[in-house]
PDB file of C-alpha atoms in Angstrom:
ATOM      1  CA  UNK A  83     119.751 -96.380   6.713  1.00 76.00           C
ATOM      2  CA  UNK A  84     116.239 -97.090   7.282  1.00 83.00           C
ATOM      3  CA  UNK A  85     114.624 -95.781  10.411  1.00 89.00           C
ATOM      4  CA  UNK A  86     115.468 -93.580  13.649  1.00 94.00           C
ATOM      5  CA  UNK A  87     118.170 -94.539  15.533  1.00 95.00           C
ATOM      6  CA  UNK A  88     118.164 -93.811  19.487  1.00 93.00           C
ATOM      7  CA  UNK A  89     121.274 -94.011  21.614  1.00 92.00           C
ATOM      8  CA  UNK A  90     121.095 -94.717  25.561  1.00 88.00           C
ATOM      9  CA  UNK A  91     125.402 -94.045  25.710  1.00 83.00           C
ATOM     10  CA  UNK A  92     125.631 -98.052  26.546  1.00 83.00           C
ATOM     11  CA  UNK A  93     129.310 -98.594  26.156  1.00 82.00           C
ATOM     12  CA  UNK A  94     127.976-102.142  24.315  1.00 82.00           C
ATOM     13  CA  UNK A  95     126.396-100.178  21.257  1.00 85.00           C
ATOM     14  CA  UNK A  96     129.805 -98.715  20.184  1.00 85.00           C
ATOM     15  CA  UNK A  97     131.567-101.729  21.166  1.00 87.00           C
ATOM     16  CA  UNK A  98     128.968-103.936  18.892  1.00 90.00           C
ATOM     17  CA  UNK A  99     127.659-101.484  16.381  1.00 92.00           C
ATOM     18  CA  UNK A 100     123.964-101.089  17.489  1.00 90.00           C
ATOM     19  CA  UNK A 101     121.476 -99.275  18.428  1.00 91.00           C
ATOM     20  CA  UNK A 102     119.630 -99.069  21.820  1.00 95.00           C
ATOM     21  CA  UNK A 103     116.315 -98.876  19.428  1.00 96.00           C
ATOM     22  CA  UNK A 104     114.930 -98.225  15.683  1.00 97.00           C
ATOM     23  CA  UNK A 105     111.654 -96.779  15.299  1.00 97.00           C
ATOM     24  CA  UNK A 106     110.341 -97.289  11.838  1.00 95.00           C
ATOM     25  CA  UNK A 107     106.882 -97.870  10.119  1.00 92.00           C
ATOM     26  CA  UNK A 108     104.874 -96.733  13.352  1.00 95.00           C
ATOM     27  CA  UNK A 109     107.055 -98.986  15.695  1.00 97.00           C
ATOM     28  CA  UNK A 110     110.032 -98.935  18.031  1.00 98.00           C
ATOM     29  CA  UNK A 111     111.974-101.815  18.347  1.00 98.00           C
ATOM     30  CA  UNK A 112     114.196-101.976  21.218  1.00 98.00           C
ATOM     31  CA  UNK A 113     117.228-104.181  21.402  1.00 96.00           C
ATOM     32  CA  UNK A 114     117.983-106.769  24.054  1.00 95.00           C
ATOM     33  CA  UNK A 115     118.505-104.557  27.195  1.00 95.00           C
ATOM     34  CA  UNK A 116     120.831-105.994  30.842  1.00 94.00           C
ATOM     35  CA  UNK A 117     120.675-104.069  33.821  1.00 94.00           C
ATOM     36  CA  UNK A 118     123.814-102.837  33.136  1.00 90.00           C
ATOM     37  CA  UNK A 119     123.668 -99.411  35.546  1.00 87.00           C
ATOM     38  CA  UNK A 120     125.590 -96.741  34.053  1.00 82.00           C
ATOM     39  CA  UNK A 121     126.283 -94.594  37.044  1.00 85.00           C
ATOM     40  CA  UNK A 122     128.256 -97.673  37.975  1.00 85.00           C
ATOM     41  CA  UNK A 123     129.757 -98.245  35.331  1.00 85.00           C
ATOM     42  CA  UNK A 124     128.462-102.138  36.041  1.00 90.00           C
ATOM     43  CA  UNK A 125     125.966-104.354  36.877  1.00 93.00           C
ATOM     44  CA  UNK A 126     123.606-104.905  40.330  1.00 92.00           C
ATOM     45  CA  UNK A 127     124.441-107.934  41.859  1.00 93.00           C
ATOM     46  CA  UNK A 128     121.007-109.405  41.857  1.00 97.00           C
ATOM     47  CA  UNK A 129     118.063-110.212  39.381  1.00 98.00           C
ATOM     48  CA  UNK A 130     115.418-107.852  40.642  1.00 98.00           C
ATOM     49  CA  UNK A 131     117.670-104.406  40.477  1.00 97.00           C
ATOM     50  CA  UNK A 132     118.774-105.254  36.837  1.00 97.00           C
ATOM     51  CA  UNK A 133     115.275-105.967  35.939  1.00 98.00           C
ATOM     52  CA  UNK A 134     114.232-102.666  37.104  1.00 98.00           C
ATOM     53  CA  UNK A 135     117.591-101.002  35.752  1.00 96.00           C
ATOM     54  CA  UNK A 136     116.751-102.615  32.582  1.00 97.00           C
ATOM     55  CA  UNK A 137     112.914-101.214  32.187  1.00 98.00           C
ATOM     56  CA  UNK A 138     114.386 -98.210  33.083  1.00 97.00           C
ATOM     57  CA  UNK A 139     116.927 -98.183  30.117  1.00 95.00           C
ATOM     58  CA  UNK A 140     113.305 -99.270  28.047  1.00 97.00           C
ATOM     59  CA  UNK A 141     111.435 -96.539  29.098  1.00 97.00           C
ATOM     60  CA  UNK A 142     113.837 -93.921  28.444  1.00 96.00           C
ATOM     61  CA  UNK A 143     114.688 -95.291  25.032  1.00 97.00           C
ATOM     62  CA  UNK A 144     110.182 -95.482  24.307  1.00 98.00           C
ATOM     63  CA  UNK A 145     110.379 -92.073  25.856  1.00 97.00           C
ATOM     64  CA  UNK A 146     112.827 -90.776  23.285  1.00 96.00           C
ATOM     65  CA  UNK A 147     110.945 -92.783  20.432  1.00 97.00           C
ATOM     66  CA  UNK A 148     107.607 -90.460  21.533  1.00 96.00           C
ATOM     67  CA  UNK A 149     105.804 -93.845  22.825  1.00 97.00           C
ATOM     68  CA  UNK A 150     105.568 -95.770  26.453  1.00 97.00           C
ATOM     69  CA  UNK A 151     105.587 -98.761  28.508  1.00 97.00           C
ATOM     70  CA  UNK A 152     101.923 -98.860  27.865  1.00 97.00           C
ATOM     71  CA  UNK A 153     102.534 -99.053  24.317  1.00 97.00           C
ATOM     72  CA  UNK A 154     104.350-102.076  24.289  1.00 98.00           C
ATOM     73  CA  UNK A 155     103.139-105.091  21.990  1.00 98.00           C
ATOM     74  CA  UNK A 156     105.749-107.639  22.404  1.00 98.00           C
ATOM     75  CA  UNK A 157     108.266-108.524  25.325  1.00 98.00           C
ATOM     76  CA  UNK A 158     110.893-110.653  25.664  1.00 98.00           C
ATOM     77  CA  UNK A 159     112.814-111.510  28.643  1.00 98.00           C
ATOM     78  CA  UNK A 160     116.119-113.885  28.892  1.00 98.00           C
ATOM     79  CA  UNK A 161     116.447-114.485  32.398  1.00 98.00           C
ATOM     80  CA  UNK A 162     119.738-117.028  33.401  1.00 98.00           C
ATOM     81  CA  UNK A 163     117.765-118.853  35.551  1.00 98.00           C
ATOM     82  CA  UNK A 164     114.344-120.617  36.255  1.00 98.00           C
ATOM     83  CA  UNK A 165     114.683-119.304  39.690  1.00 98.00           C
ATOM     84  CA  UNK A 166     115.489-116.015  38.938  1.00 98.00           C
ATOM     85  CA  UNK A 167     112.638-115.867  37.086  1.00 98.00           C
ATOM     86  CA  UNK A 168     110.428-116.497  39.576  1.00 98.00           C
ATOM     87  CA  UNK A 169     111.728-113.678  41.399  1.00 98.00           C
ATOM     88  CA  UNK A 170     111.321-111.104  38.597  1.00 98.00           C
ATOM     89  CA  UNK A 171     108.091-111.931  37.856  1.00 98.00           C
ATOM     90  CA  UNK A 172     106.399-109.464  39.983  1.00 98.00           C
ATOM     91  CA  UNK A 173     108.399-106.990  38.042  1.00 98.00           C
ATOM     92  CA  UNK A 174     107.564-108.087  34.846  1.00 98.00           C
ATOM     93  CA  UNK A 175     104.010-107.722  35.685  1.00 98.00           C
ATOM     94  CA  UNK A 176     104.455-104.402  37.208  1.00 98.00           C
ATOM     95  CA  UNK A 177     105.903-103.299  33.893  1.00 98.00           C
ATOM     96  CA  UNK A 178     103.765-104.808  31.902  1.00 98.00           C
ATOM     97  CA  UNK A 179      99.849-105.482  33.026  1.00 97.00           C
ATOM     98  CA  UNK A 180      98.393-101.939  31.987  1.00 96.00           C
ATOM     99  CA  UNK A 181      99.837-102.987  27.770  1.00 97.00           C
ATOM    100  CA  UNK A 182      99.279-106.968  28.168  1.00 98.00           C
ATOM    101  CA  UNK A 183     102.021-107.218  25.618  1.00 98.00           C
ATOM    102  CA  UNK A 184     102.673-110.842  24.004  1.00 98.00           C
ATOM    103  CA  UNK A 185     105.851-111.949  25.962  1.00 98.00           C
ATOM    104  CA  UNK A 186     108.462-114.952  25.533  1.00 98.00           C
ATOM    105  CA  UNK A 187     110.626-115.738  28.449  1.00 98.00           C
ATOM    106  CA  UNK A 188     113.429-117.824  27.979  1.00 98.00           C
ATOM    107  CA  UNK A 189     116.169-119.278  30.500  1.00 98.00           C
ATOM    108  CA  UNK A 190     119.120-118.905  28.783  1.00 98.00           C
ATOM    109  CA  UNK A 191     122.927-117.988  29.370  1.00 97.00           C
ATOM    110  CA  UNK A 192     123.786-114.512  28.791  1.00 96.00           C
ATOM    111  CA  UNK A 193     126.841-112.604  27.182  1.00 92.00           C
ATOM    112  CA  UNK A 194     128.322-112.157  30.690  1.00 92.00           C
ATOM    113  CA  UNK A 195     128.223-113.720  34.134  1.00 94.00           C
ATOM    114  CA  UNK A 196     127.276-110.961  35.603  1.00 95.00           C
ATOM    115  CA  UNK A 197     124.517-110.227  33.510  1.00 96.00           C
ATOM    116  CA  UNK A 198     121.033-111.838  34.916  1.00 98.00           C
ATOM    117  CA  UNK A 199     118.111-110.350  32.781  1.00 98.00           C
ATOM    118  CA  UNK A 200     118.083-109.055  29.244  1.00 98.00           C
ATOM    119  CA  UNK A 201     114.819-107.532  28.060  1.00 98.00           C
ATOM    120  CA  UNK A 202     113.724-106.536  24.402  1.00 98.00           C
ATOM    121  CA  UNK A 203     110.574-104.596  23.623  1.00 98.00           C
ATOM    122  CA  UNK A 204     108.386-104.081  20.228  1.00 98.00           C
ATOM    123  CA  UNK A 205     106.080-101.120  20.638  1.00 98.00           C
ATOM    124  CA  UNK A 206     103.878 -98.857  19.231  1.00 97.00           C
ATOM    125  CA  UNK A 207     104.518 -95.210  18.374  1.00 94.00           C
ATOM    126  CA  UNK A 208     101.227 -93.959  18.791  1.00 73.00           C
ATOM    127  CA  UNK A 209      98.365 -95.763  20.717  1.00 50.00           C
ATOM    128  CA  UNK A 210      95.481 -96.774  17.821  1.00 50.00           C
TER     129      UNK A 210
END
């Protein structure tokens, strides 16, 4: 196996064998991260807390990789809706305006209902 693996204890690793990120080669890839809350064992019931939930989850798993928020070099948020999007996008840019990371955002169903925001981050291990 190629490459660190880092667990957050998301109960949808296990259930689809992955990892919450790989660092390898001087990057950390995270995977596609919901605002799935793990204290409640579910999800907020609106965009903006599982946006912030979800950098959250982000930052820990950059944290754990020896890397940060500030780091990041590529972002990509799936948001279920255009208007939901709107709404986030004060958090996005609180996240993200100190890196200026290349982003995609797409509007796109997600694997549950209930989730409203996925987020997936590329970034570097060490600052050049």
């Amino acid at each position: 196996m190629i490459g660190r693996r880092i667990y957050s204890g998301s109960p949808f690793e296990s259930m689809a064998g992955y990892a919450r990120a790989v660092v390898e080669g001087g990057l950390v890839h995270v995977s596609g991260t919901t605002g799935y809350d793990h204290d409640r064992k579910g999800f907020a019931p609106n965009v903006e807390e599982q946006a912030e939930t979800a950098f959250a989850t982000v930052r820990e798993a950059l944290a754990e990789a020896g890397t940060s928020l500030e780091n990041m070099i590529r972002i990509r948020v799936y948001v279920a809706t255009r208007a939901e999007f709107d709404r986030i996008k004060p958090i996005i840019k609180a996240y993200c305006d100190s890196a200026r990371p290349a982003n995609t955002t797409i509007i796109c169903d997600l694997v549950a209902e209930e989730m409203r925001v996925e987020i997936e981050v590329t970034a570097r291990v060490k600052s050049p």
